Coordinates of C-alpha atoms in Angstrom, one line a residue:
Chain A
M1 CA 35.0 -4.1 -7.8
E2 CA 31.3 -4.1 -7.5
Q3 CA 31.2 -7.8 -8.2
L4 CA 33.7 -8.4 -5.4
E5 CA 31.6 -6.3 -3.1
L6 CA 28.5 -8.2 -3.9
F7 CA 30.3 -11.5 -3.4
L8 CA 31.7 -10.5 -0.1
Q9 CA 28.4 -9.1 1.1
T10 CA 26.7 -12.3 0.1
L11 CA 29.4 -14.4 1.8
I12 CA 29.0 -12.5 5.1
A13 CA 25.2 -12.7 5.0
G14 CA 25.5 -16.4 4.3
F15 CA 28.0 -16.9 7.1
M16 CA 25.7 -15.2 9.6
L17 CA 22.6 -17.1 8.4
G18 CA 24.7 -20.3 8.7
G19 CA 25.6 -19.6 12.3
L20 CA 21.9 -19.4 13.1
Y21 CA 21.1 -22.4 11.0
A22 CA 23.8 -24.3 12.9
L23 CA 21.8 -23.7 16.1
I24 CA 18.7 -25.4 14.5
G25 CA 20.8 -28.2 13.1
L26 CA 22.5 -28.8 16.4
G27 CA 19.3 -29.4 18.3
M28 CA 18.1 -31.8 15.6
A29 CA 21.5 -33.6 15.5
L30 CA 21.6 -34.1 19.2
V31 CA 18.1 -35.7 19.3
M32 CA 19.0 -37.7 16.2
G33 CA 22.1 -39.0 17.8
V34 CA 20.6 -40.1 21.1
M35 CA 17.1 -41.2 20.0
R36 CA 17.8 -42.2 16.4
V37 CA 14.8 -40.2 15.4
I38 CA 14.6 -37.3 13.0
N39 CA 12.3 -34.8 14.7
L40 CA 10.2 -33.5 11.9
A41 CA 8.4 -31.2 14.3
H42 CA 11.6 -29.3 15.1
G43 CA 10.8 -26.2 13.0
D44 CA 7.3 -26.1 14.6
F45 CA 8.8 -26.0 18.1
M46 CA 10.8 -23.1 16.8
M47 CA 7.6 -21.5 15.5
I48 CA 6.1 -21.8 19.1
A49 CA 9.2 -20.2 20.6
M50 CA 8.9 -17.4 18.0
Y51 CA 5.2 -16.8 19.0
I52 CA 6.3 -16.6 22.6
A53 CA 8.9 -14.0 21.8
Y54 CA 6.4 -12.2 19.6
W55 CA 3.7 -11.9 22.2
L56 CA 6.2 -11.0 24.9
F57 CA 7.4 -8.2 22.7
T58 CA 3.9 -7.0 21.6
L59 CA 2.2 -7.2 24.9
L60 CA 4.9 -6.7 27.5
D61 CA 7.5 -4.9 25.4
I62 CA 10.2 -7.4 26.2
D63 CA 13.2 -7.4 23.8
P64 CA 13.2 -10.6 21.7
Y65 CA 16.8 -11.3 22.7
L66 CA 15.8 -11.3 26.4
S67 CA 12.8 -13.6 25.8
V68 CA 15.3 -16.4 25.2
F69 CA 15.3 -16.7 29.0
I70 CA 11.5 -17.3 29.0
A71 CA 11.0 -19.2 25.8
A72 CA 13.9 -21.6 26.3
P73 CA 12.8 -22.9 29.8
A74 CA 9.2 -23.1 28.6
L75 CA 10.1 -25.2 25.6
F76 CA 12.4 -27.3 27.7
L77 CA 9.5 -28.3 30.0
F78 CA 7.2 -28.8 27.0
G79 CA 9.9 -31.0 25.4
L80 CA 10.2 -33.1 28.5
A81 CA 6.4 -33.6 28.6
I82 CA 6.3 -34.6 25.0
Q83 CA 9.2 -37.0 25.4
K84 CA 7.6 -38.5 28.5
Y85 CA 4.0 -38.9 27.4
L86 CA 4.3 -39.4 23.7
L87 CA 7.7 -40.5 22.5
T88 CA 8.6 -42.9 25.2
P89 CA 5.3 -44.8 25.0
V90 CA 5.6 -45.0 21.2
M91 CA 9.1 -46.5 21.5
K92 CA 7.5 -49.5 23.2
V93 CA 4.8 -50.0 20.6
E94 CA 5.4 -52.8 18.2
S95 CA 4.3 -52.3 14.6
I96 CA 4.9 -53.4 11.1
L97 CA 5.9 -49.9 9.9
P98 CA 9.3 -48.7 10.9
H99 CA 9.9 -45.0 11.6
N100 CA 6.9 -44.9 13.9
L101 CA 8.4 -42.1 15.9
V102 CA 9.2 -40.0 12.8
I103 CA 5.5 -40.3 11.7
L104 CA 4.5 -39.3 15.2
T105 CA 6.6 -36.1 15.0
V106 CA 4.9 -35.3 11.6
G107 CA 1.6 -35.6 13.5
L108 CA 2.8 -33.2 16.1
A109 CA 4.0 -30.8 13.4
M110 CA 0.5 -30.9 11.8
V111 CA -1.2 -30.2 15.1
F112 CA 1.1 -27.3 16.0
S113 CA 1.1 -25.5 12.7
N114 CA -2.7 -25.9 12.3
L115 CA -3.4 -24.7 15.9
A116 CA -1.2 -21.7 15.3
T117 CA -3.2 -20.8 12.2
V118 CA -6.5 -21.2 14.1
F119 CA -5.4 -19.1 17.1
F120 CA -3.1 -16.5 15.6
T121 CA -4.4 -16.5 12.0
G122 CA -2.1 -16.8 9.0
D123 CA -0.9 -13.2 9.2
Y124 CA 2.8 -12.4 8.8
R125 CA 4.1 -10.9 12.0
S126 CA 7.4 -9.3 13.1
T127 CA 8.9 -7.6 16.0
P128 CA 9.9 -4.1 15.0
V129 CA 12.7 -3.5 17.5
S130 CA 14.0 0.1 17.7
Y131 CA 17.5 -0.8 16.4
A132 CA 16.3 -2.9 13.5
S133 CA 17.6 -0.6 10.8
N134 CA 20.9 0.2 12.6
A135 CA 24.0 -1.1 10.8
W136 CA 27.7 -1.0 10.8
Y137 CA 29.6 0.1 7.7
L138 CA 33.2 -0.8 6.8
T139 CA 33.9 2.8 5.8
D140 CA 33.2 3.9 9.3
F141 CA 36.1 2.0 10.6
W142 CA 38.4 2.3 7.6
S143 CA 37.6 5.3 5.6
E144 CA 40.0 4.6 2.7
S145 CA 38.5 1.1 2.1
P146 CA 38.1 0.4 -1.6
I147 CA 34.9 -1.5 -1.1
E148 CA 31.8 -0.9 1.0
L149 CA 30.4 -3.6 3.3
S150 CA 27.6 -3.3 5.8
L151 CA 26.5 -5.4 8.7
S152 CA 23.0 -5.0 10.1
M153 CA 23.0 -4.7 13.9
P154 CA 20.2 -7.3 14.7
W155 CA 22.0 -9.8 12.4
T156 CA 25.3 -9.3 14.1
L157 CA 23.7 -9.6 17.6
S158 CA 21.9 -12.8 16.6
F159 CA 25.0 -14.3 15.1
V160 CA 27.2 -13.5 18.1
L161 CA 24.6 -14.9 20.5
A162 CA 24.3 -18.0 18.4
V163 CA 28.1 -18.5 18.6
V164 CA 27.9 -17.9 22.4
I165 CA 25.2 -20.5 22.8
T166 CA 27.1 -23.0 20.6
I167 CA 30.2 -22.6 22.7
G168 CA 28.1 -23.0 25.8
L169 CA 26.7 -26.3 24.4
W170 CA 30.2 -27.5 23.6
I171 CA 31.4 -26.9 27.1
F172 CA 28.3 -28.6 28.4
L173 CA 28.8 -31.7 26.2
T174 CA 32.5 -32.1 26.9
K175 CA 32.9 -31.0 30.5
T176 CA 29.8 -32.0 32.5
D177 CA 28.7 -35.5 33.5
M178 CA 25.3 -35.1 31.8
G179 CA 27.0 -34.0 28.6
K180 CA 29.3 -36.9 28.6
S181 CA 26.4 -39.3 29.2
I182 CA 24.6 -37.8 26.2
R183 CA 27.7 -38.3 24.0
A184 CA 28.1 -41.8 25.3
T185 CA 24.5 -42.7 24.6
S186 CA 24.7 -41.3 21.1
Q187 CA 27.8 -43.4 20.4
D188 CA 26.4 -46.7 21.7
V189 CA 23.2 -47.1 23.6
D190 CA 23.9 -50.6 24.9
A191 CA 27.4 -49.7 26.1
A192 CA 26.2 -46.6 27.8
L193 CA 23.5 -48.7 29.5
L194 CA 26.2 -51.1 30.7
M195 CA 28.3 -48.3 32.1
G196 CA 25.4 -47.2 34.3
V197 CA 24.0 -44.4 32.3
N198 CA 20.4 -43.8 32.9
V199 CA 19.5 -43.9 29.2
N200 CA 15.8 -42.9 29.7
R201 CA 16.9 -39.8 31.6
V202 CA 19.5 -39.0 29.0
R203 CA 16.9 -39.2 26.3
M204 CA 14.6 -36.8 28.1
M205 CA 17.4 -34.4 28.8
T206 CA 18.5 -34.5 25.2
F207 CA 15.1 -33.8 23.9
G208 CA 14.8 -30.9 26.4
I209 CA 18.2 -29.5 25.3
G210 CA 17.2 -29.8 21.7
M211 CA 14.2 -27.7 22.5
I212 CA 16.3 -25.1 24.3
L213 CA 18.5 -24.8 21.3
V214 CA 15.6 -24.4 18.9
A215 CA 13.8 -21.9 21.3
A216 CA 17.0 -19.9 21.3
A217 CA 17.2 -20.1 17.5
G218 CA 13.6 -18.9 17.3
C219 CA 14.2 -15.9 19.6
L220 CA 17.4 -15.0 17.6
F221 CA 15.5 -15.3 14.3
I222 CA 12.5 -13.2 15.1
P223 CA 14.1 -9.7 15.0
I224 CA 15.6 -10.4 11.6
Y225 CA 12.8 -12.5 10.1
Y226 CA 9.1 -12.6 10.0
L227 CA 6.7 -15.1 11.6
Y228 CA 3.8 -17.1 10.2
P229 CA 2.2 -20.4 11.3
A230 CA 3.5 -22.5 8.4
L231 CA 7.1 -21.3 9.0
G232 CA 8.0 -24.5 10.9
R233 CA 8.2 -26.7 7.8
Q234 CA 10.8 -24.5 6.2
F235 CA 13.1 -24.7 9.3
T236 CA 12.4 -28.4 9.8
N237 CA 13.8 -28.8 6.2
V238 CA 16.8 -26.7 7.1
G239 CA 17.4 -28.8 10.2
F240 CA 17.3 -32.2 8.5
V241 CA 19.3 -31.0 5.5
I242 CA 22.0 -29.9 8.0
T243 CA 21.8 -33.1 9.9
V244 CA 22.4 -35.1 6.7
I245 CA 25.2 -32.9 5.5
G246 CA 26.8 -33.0 8.9
G247 CA 26.4 -36.7 9.3
M248 CA 23.5 -38.2 11.2
G249 CA 23.8 -37.2 14.8
S250 CA 27.2 -35.5 14.7
T251 CA 27.3 -32.1 16.5
N252 CA 30.5 -30.9 15.0
G253 CA 29.2 -31.9 11.6
A254 CA 26.0 -29.9 12.3
V255 CA 27.9 -26.7 12.9
I256 CA 29.9 -27.0 9.7
G257 CA 26.8 -28.2 7.8
G258 CA 24.9 -25.2 9.1
L259 CA 27.6 -22.8 7.8
I260 CA 27.8 -24.5 4.5
L261 CA 24.1 -24.4 4.0
G262 CA 23.8 -20.8 5.0
I263 CA 26.5 -19.7 2.6
F264 CA 25.2 -21.9 -0.2
E265 CA 21.6 -20.6 0.2
S266 CA 22.7 -17.0 0.3
M267 CA 24.8 -17.5 -2.9
T268 CA 21.8 -19.2 -4.7
A269 CA 19.5 -16.3 -3.7
T270 CA 22.0 -13.7 -5.0
Y271 CA 23.2 -15.3 -8.2
I272 CA 20.3 -17.5 -9.3
G273 CA 17.1 -16.0 -7.8
M274 CA 15.2 -15.7 -4.6
G275 CA 12.7 -18.4 -5.6
W276 CA 15.4 -20.9 -6.2
A277 CA 17.0 -20.6 -2.7
P278 CA 14.9 -23.5 -1.3
A279 CA 15.8 -25.6 -4.3
G280 CA 19.5 -24.8 -3.6
R281 CA 19.0 -26.2 -0.1
F282 CA 17.8 -29.5 -1.5
A283 CA 20.4 -29.6 -4.3
I284 CA 23.1 -29.6 -1.6
F285 CA 21.1 -32.2 0.3
V286 CA 21.0 -34.5 -2.8
A287 CA 24.7 -33.9 -3.4
A288 CA 25.5 -34.9 0.1
L289 CA 23.5 -38.1 -0.2
V290 CA 25.2 -39.1 -3.5
F291 CA 28.8 -38.1 -2.8
L292 CA 29.1 -38.0 1.0
P293 CA 26.5 -40.3 2.6
G294 CA 28.3 -40.3 5.9
G295 CA 28.3 -36.5 6.0
I296 CA 31.1 -34.2 7.2
A297 CA 31.3 -36.4 10.3
S298 CA 32.9 -39.2 8.2
I299 CA 35.6 -36.8 7.0
I300 CA 36.4 -35.7 10.6
R301 CA 36.5 -39.3 11.7
K302 CA 38.9 -40.3 8.9
R303 CA 41.2 -37.4 9.8
R304 CA 41.2 -38.5 13.4
L305 CA 42.0 -42.1 12.6
G306 CA 44.8 -41.0 10.3
K307 CA 43.5 -42.8 7.2
Chain B
M1 CA -16.9 -66.4 0.9
K2 CA -13.9 -64.5 1.9
K3 CA -12.1 -65.7 -1.2
Y4 CA -14.8 -64.1 -3.4
L5 CA -15.0 -60.8 -1.5
P6 CA -12.9 -58.8 -4.0
H7 CA -15.2 -60.1 -6.9
I8 CA -18.3 -59.2 -5.0
I9 CA -17.1 -55.7 -4.1
F10 CA -16.0 -55.1 -7.7
A11 CA -19.3 -56.3 -9.1
G12 CA -21.1 -54.2 -6.5
L13 CA -19.1 -51.1 -7.5
C14 CA -19.8 -51.7 -11.2
V15 CA -23.5 -51.4 -10.6
V16 CA -23.2 -48.2 -8.6
P17 CA -23.4 -45.7 -11.5
L18 CA -26.6 -47.3 -12.6
M19 CA -28.2 -46.2 -9.3
N20 CA -28.5 -42.6 -10.4
L21 CA -26.7 -41.2 -7.4
S22 CA -26.1 -37.5 -7.0
S23 CA -23.0 -36.0 -8.6
Y24 CA -21.6 -35.2 -5.2
I25 CA -21.7 -38.8 -4.0
M26 CA -20.1 -40.0 -7.2
H27 CA -17.4 -37.4 -6.7
I28 CA -16.7 -38.8 -3.2
L29 CA -16.7 -42.4 -4.5
I30 CA -14.2 -41.4 -7.2
L31 CA -12.0 -39.8 -4.6
V32 CA -12.2 -42.9 -2.4
L33 CA -11.1 -45.1 -5.3
M34 CA -8.3 -42.7 -6.3
W35 CA -7.0 -42.6 -2.7
S36 CA -7.2 -46.4 -2.5
V37 CA -4.9 -46.6 -5.6
I38 CA -2.4 -44.1 -4.0
G39 CA -2.7 -46.0 -0.7
M40 CA -2.1 -49.4 -2.2
A41 CA 0.8 -48.0 -4.2
W42 CA 2.4 -46.5 -1.0
N43 CA 1.7 -49.8 0.7
I44 CA 4.0 -51.7 -1.7
L45 CA 6.9 -49.6 -0.7
G46 CA 6.1 -48.6 2.9
G47 CA 4.0 -51.5 4.1
Y48 CA 5.6 -54.5 2.4
T49 CA 9.1 -53.4 1.7
G50 CA 9.4 -51.2 4.9
Q51 CA 10.7 -48.1 3.1
V52 CA 8.6 -45.3 4.5
S53 CA 8.1 -42.5 2.0
F54 CA 7.1 -39.0 3.0
G55 CA 7.1 -37.7 -0.5
H56 CA 4.5 -39.6 -2.5
A57 CA 3.1 -36.2 -3.6
A58 CA 6.1 -36.0 -5.8
F59 CA 5.1 -39.1 -7.8
F60 CA 1.4 -38.0 -7.8
G61 CA 2.3 -34.6 -9.0
F62 CA 4.7 -35.9 -11.6
G63 CA 1.9 -38.0 -13.0
A64 CA -0.5 -35.1 -13.0
Y65 CA 2.0 -32.7 -14.6
T66 CA 2.9 -35.3 -17.2
A67 CA -0.7 -35.4 -18.3
G68 CA -1.0 -31.6 -18.0
I69 CA 2.1 -30.8 -20.0
L70 CA 1.2 -33.3 -22.8
Y71 CA -2.1 -31.5 -23.1
Y72 CA -0.8 -28.0 -22.8
H73 CA 2.3 -28.2 -24.9
L74 CA 1.7 -31.0 -27.3
E75 CA -2.0 -30.4 -27.5
I76 CA -3.0 -34.1 -27.3
S77 CA -5.5 -35.6 -25.0
A78 CA -4.5 -35.6 -21.3
W79 CA -5.4 -39.2 -21.2
W80 CA -2.2 -40.0 -22.9
G81 CA -0.6 -39.0 -19.6
I82 CA -1.5 -42.4 -18.1
P83 CA 0.7 -44.4 -20.5
A84 CA 3.3 -41.6 -20.6
C85 CA 3.7 -41.5 -16.9
V86 CA 4.6 -45.2 -16.7
V87 CA 7.8 -44.3 -18.6
I88 CA 8.5 -41.0 -16.8
L89 CA 7.8 -42.3 -13.4
T90 CA 9.9 -45.4 -13.9
A91 CA 12.8 -43.0 -14.8
L92 CA 12.1 -40.8 -11.8
S93 CA 11.9 -43.8 -9.5
L94 CA 15.2 -45.2 -10.8
V95 CA 17.0 -41.9 -10.2
V96 CA 15.5 -41.5 -6.7
G97 CA 16.2 -45.2 -5.9
Y98 CA 19.8 -44.9 -7.1
I99 CA 20.4 -41.9 -4.9
C100 CA 18.8 -42.9 -1.7
L101 CA 18.0 -46.6 -1.6
R102 CA 21.6 -47.6 -1.2
L103 CA 21.5 -46.0 2.3
R104 CA 19.7 -47.3 5.3
G105 CA 17.8 -45.8 8.1
A106 CA 16.1 -42.5 8.0
Y107 CA 17.8 -41.4 4.8
F108 CA 15.1 -42.7 2.5
A109 CA 12.3 -41.0 4.5
L110 CA 14.2 -37.7 4.5
A111 CA 15.1 -37.9 0.8
T112 CA 11.5 -38.5 -0.2
L113 CA 10.4 -35.6 2.0
A114 CA 12.9 -33.4 0.2
L115 CA 11.8 -34.8 -3.2
G116 CA 8.3 -33.5 -2.7
E117 CA 9.6 -30.1 -1.8
I118 CA 12.1 -30.1 -4.7
C119 CA 9.3 -30.9 -7.1
R120 CA 7.1 -28.1 -5.8
V121 CA 9.8 -25.5 -5.9
T122 CA 10.9 -26.6 -9.4
T123 CA 7.4 -26.5 -10.8
E124 CA 6.8 -23.1 -9.3
N125 CA 9.9 -21.7 -10.9
L126 CA 9.9 -23.4 -14.3
V127 CA 7.2 -21.2 -15.6
D128 CA 7.8 -21.9 -19.3
L129 CA 7.1 -25.6 -18.9
T130 CA 4.6 -25.7 -16.1
Q131 CA 3.0 -22.3 -16.0
G132 CA 4.3 -21.9 -12.4
N133 CA 1.7 -21.0 -9.8
M134 CA -0.9 -20.2 -12.5
G135 CA -1.3 -23.9 -13.0
I136 CA -2.5 -25.9 -16.0
M137 CA -6.2 -26.1 -16.9
I138 CA -7.9 -28.4 -19.3
R139 CA -10.4 -26.3 -21.1
E140 CA -12.8 -29.0 -22.3
R141 CA -13.3 -31.9 -20.0
T142 CA -13.8 -35.2 -21.7
W143 CA -17.1 -35.9 -20.0
I144 CA -19.4 -33.8 -17.9
D145 CA -21.1 -36.8 -16.4
K146 CA -19.0 -38.6 -13.8
T147 CA -20.0 -42.2 -14.8
W148 CA -17.0 -42.8 -17.1
Y149 CA -14.5 -41.3 -14.7
F150 CA -15.9 -43.6 -12.1
Y151 CA -15.4 -46.7 -14.3
I152 CA -11.9 -45.7 -15.3
I153 CA -10.7 -45.2 -11.8
L154 CA -12.6 -48.3 -10.8
F155 CA -10.6 -50.4 -13.3
I156 CA -7.4 -48.7 -12.3
A157 CA -8.1 -49.6 -8.7
A158 CA -9.1 -53.1 -9.5
G159 CA -6.0 -53.5 -11.6
T160 CA -3.8 -52.2 -8.8
F161 CA -5.4 -54.5 -6.3
L162 CA -4.9 -57.5 -8.6
L163 CA -1.3 -56.5 -9.5
I164 CA -0.4 -56.2 -5.8
K165 CA -2.0 -59.5 -5.0
I166 CA 0.0 -61.2 -7.9
V167 CA 3.2 -59.5 -6.9
M168 CA 2.9 -60.3 -3.2
E169 CA 2.1 -63.9 -3.8
S170 CA 5.1 -64.3 -6.1
K171 CA 8.8 -64.6 -5.2
L172 CA 9.1 -60.8 -5.5
G173 CA 6.7 -60.2 -2.7
Y174 CA 8.6 -62.5 -0.4
Y175 CA 11.8 -60.7 -1.2
F176 CA 10.1 -57.4 -0.3
V177 CA 8.9 -58.7 3.1
A178 CA 12.3 -60.3 3.8
I179 CA 13.9 -56.9 3.2
R180 CA 11.4 -55.2 5.6
E181 CA 11.9 -57.8 8.3
D182 CA 15.7 -58.0 8.3
Q183 CA 17.8 -56.4 5.6
D184 CA 21.0 -58.1 6.7
A185 CA 19.5 -61.5 6.8
A186 CA 17.9 -60.9 3.4
E187 CA 21.3 -59.9 2.0
S188 CA 23.0 -62.9 3.4
L189 CA 20.5 -65.1 1.6
G190 CA 21.6 -63.6 -1.7
I191 CA 18.8 -61.0 -2.2
D192 CA 20.2 -57.9 -3.9
T193 CA 18.3 -55.6 -1.5
T194 CA 19.0 -52.3 -3.3
F195 CA 17.8 -53.8 -6.6
Y196 CA 14.5 -55.1 -5.1
K197 CA 13.9 -52.0 -3.1
T198 CA 14.3 -50.1 -6.4
I199 CA 11.7 -52.4 -8.1
S200 CA 9.4 -51.8 -5.2
L201 CA 9.8 -48.0 -5.6
C202 CA 9.2 -48.2 -9.3
L203 CA 6.0 -50.1 -8.9
S204 CA 4.8 -47.8 -6.2
G205 CA 5.8 -44.6 -8.1
V206 CA 4.2 -45.7 -11.4
L207 CA 0.9 -46.6 -9.7
T208 CA 0.9 -43.3 -7.8
G209 CA 1.7 -41.5 -11.0
I210 CA -1.3 -43.1 -12.8
A211 CA -3.5 -41.9 -10.0
G212 CA -2.0 -38.4 -10.5
A213 CA -2.6 -38.5 -14.3
F214 CA -6.2 -39.5 -13.6
F215 CA -6.5 -36.6 -11.2
M216 CA -5.4 -34.2 -13.9
N217 CA -8.1 -35.5 -16.3
Y218 CA -10.8 -35.6 -13.7
M219 CA -10.3 -32.3 -11.9
G220 CA -9.2 -30.5 -15.0
Y221 CA -6.9 -28.1 -13.1
I222 CA -3.6 -28.5 -11.3
D223 CA -1.1 -26.1 -9.7
P224 CA 2.0 -26.9 -7.6
G225 CA 0.0 -26.2 -4.4
V226 CA -2.7 -28.7 -5.3
V227 CA -0.5 -31.7 -6.3
F228 CA 2.7 -31.3 -4.3
P229 CA 1.6 -30.4 -0.8
L230 CA 3.2 -32.2 2.1
Y231 CA 0.3 -32.6 4.4
D232 CA -2.6 -32.8 2.0
I233 CA -1.1 -35.5 -0.2
S234 CA 2.1 -37.1 1.2
I235 CA 1.1 -37.3 4.8
T236 CA -2.5 -38.1 3.9
T237 CA -1.2 -41.1 1.9
V238 CA 0.7 -42.3 4.9
M239 CA -2.4 -41.8 7.1
V240 CA -4.6 -43.7 4.6
V241 CA -2.4 -46.7 4.9
M242 CA -1.8 -46.4 8.7
V243 CA -5.5 -46.0 9.5
G244 CA -6.4 -49.0 7.3
G245 CA -3.4 -51.2 8.1
A246 CA 0.0 -51.4 6.6
A247 CA 1.0 -54.5 4.7
T248 CA -2.6 -55.7 4.2
Y249 CA -4.5 -56.0 1.0
W250 CA -7.6 -54.3 2.2
G251 CA -5.9 -51.8 4.6
P252 CA -5.5 -48.9 2.1
V253 CA -9.0 -49.4 0.8
V254 CA -10.5 -49.2 4.2
G255 CA -8.2 -46.3 5.1
A256 CA -9.3 -44.4 1.9
V257 CA -13.0 -44.8 2.7
I258 CA -12.5 -43.6 6.3
M259 CA -10.1 -40.7 5.4
V260 CA -12.1 -39.3 2.5
F261 CA -15.4 -39.4 4.4
L262 CA -13.7 -38.0 7.5
A263 CA -12.1 -35.2 5.5
E264 CA -15.3 -34.3 3.8
E265 CA -17.2 -34.3 7.1
I266 CA -14.7 -32.3 9.1
R267 CA -14.2 -29.7 6.4
S268 CA -17.9 -29.1 6.1
L269 CA -18.3 -28.5 9.9
P270 CA -18.5 -24.8 10.9
Y271 CA -15.7 -23.5 13.1
I272 CA -14.0 -26.9 13.4
G273 CA -13.4 -27.1 9.7
A274 CA -10.4 -24.8 9.9
A275 CA -8.8 -27.1 12.4
H276 CA -9.1 -30.2 10.3
M277 CA -5.3 -30.6 10.2
T278 CA -5.2 -30.7 14.0
I279 CA -7.9 -33.4 14.1
F280 CA -6.0 -35.4 11.5
G281 CA -2.7 -35.0 13.4
V282 CA -4.4 -36.1 16.6
I283 CA -5.9 -39.1 14.8
L284 CA -2.5 -40.0 13.5
I285 CA -0.9 -39.8 16.9
L286 CA -3.7 -41.9 18.5
I287 CA -3.4 -44.5 15.8
I288 CA 0.4 -44.8 16.3
L289 CA -0.1 -45.2 20.0
F290 CA -3.0 -47.6 20.1
V291 CA -3.6 -49.3 16.8
P292 CA -0.1 -49.2 15.2
N293 CA -1.1 -51.8 12.6
G294 CA -4.3 -50.1 11.5
I295 CA -7.9 -51.2 11.5
V296 CA -7.4 -54.2 9.3
G297 CA -4.2 -55.3 10.9
D298 CA -5.4 -54.9 14.5
Y299 CA -9.1 -55.6 14.1
K300 CA -8.9 -58.4 16.7
K301 CA -7.5 -56.0 19.2
L302 CA -10.2 -53.5 18.3
L303 CA -12.9 -56.1 18.8
K304 CA -11.7 -57.2 22.2
P305 CA -13.6 -54.7 24.4
F306 CA -16.8 -55.6 22.7
K307 CA -16.2 -59.3 23.1
R308 CA -15.6 -58.9 26.8
K309 CA -18.8 -57.1 27.3
K310 CA -20.7 -60.0 25.6
E311 CA -19.1 -62.5 27.9
A312 CA -19.9 -60.4 30.9
S313 CA -23.6 -60.1 29.9
S314 CA -24.1 -63.8 29.0

């Protein structure tokens, strides 16, 4: 019984972590789909959002969940500026080396994480919200339950908000004009261009939306995690692993990929050891490359085509 | 004159240890040569074949750990690591190549990025084999004086340069460039692109591993944070090639000279030293924007402003 309890608890924790990971992966997948660029500074943008939330909490006592409304627009504008003044000019540069843009994002990541270390020191920080240790217990709702499961309140809140944001994004992508243009551009740039889509504007918007998603993920992560300047790398890794599992540029795939990764990581941490959790992340990445190079998106596509 | 430039530089470097330079300058020169080897190795894969790798630290670290483990567990000289890592890195390159060179696009870049991280996490956790974060230390260095280390890395660098020149002027080299320029066209001409990309990766991996094994012997201490870091090794390798010029013979050498001196200078500055990564990042961004083919590749473009001035004054 205890084994089952542990298993279920791990599963729930993994599912919640996966929901938050999905948010990171979604932003990366959107940018990947439209610009064909893996943004290796994705996690560092999240780090910036987390510092915004941290300082708002420490100095002005604003709840981290509310700082989404400040961090997300701030990063949106920042993303637009980066897209306009750095990514677009580099797209036009001709060079021998491919993946110029990817190397550029690595340069950005270096600058951000190093500047954060210089200005905020390498200290580990967190936002001790008043409800941090609150939790829900299964026995509170069902007293005769044979097993005991618990849910921490900040985790639940973060997860629910992540789901809400994901649904919001889904509505945006399927129902609005801009959303449809984004999906069209990610399917075929030339065709979208011929249909009168302003591809440059779509690219800027997509990068901005990616930033909004990652800023939201940062604000949802800070009450349940801690913050340090080099944190970006870890979440960049999470992001691109999800993007590959999900299939390059697929948003549906990214959500499923995020959940799979969250559960898998949680399982590795419980049953093999904390230190191996990052290795588990990459094991699943390698497995996806070997057995399912098209990612989950290729399975979805096959279903739809009825093959 | 230009034809004999490599010979002249090689002869010049051979005489350097006789000049009784300070130990610090010798150290810098050894680092420059080591980074040129790594840069040239990366250049085969990234510059000529067009497969950008963000994980050369994995090959470097594998080489270093091969030497370290031979010394620590088998108690033989760590210099055996150099021949041993030829075998081990070929095997590693074949595995990596099989997994990710079949795919196109960003997969390879991402897979190599992951490879570096996998190696770091694994060495940290396999404490029985690698001593984990305690690292491996060679208790008695072969020589205290730096002269012989200098000659060894000089010969490795010269050998690498020669090997790349031979490869790039052979059929193999043309296959590599064909794959970089247009993979579909190369395939339609009957080039087995996956096979040749794997060969390129093997060459690149083995040479980087040799540099790693040398590093173990020279520095005498390694731990996962020293040989597997992303920015300090993998990205610095990319920068060495990008600063100097991708797909040129001299690019990585020029890049290594600039990067090693720059790193030493910036790190020794007060206050700014802590921000050396920011400065490197900014340099990287500026290079991508303005000299995308590096100093050697774009030197005509770099000379332009000076030439115009001359014309105006005359």
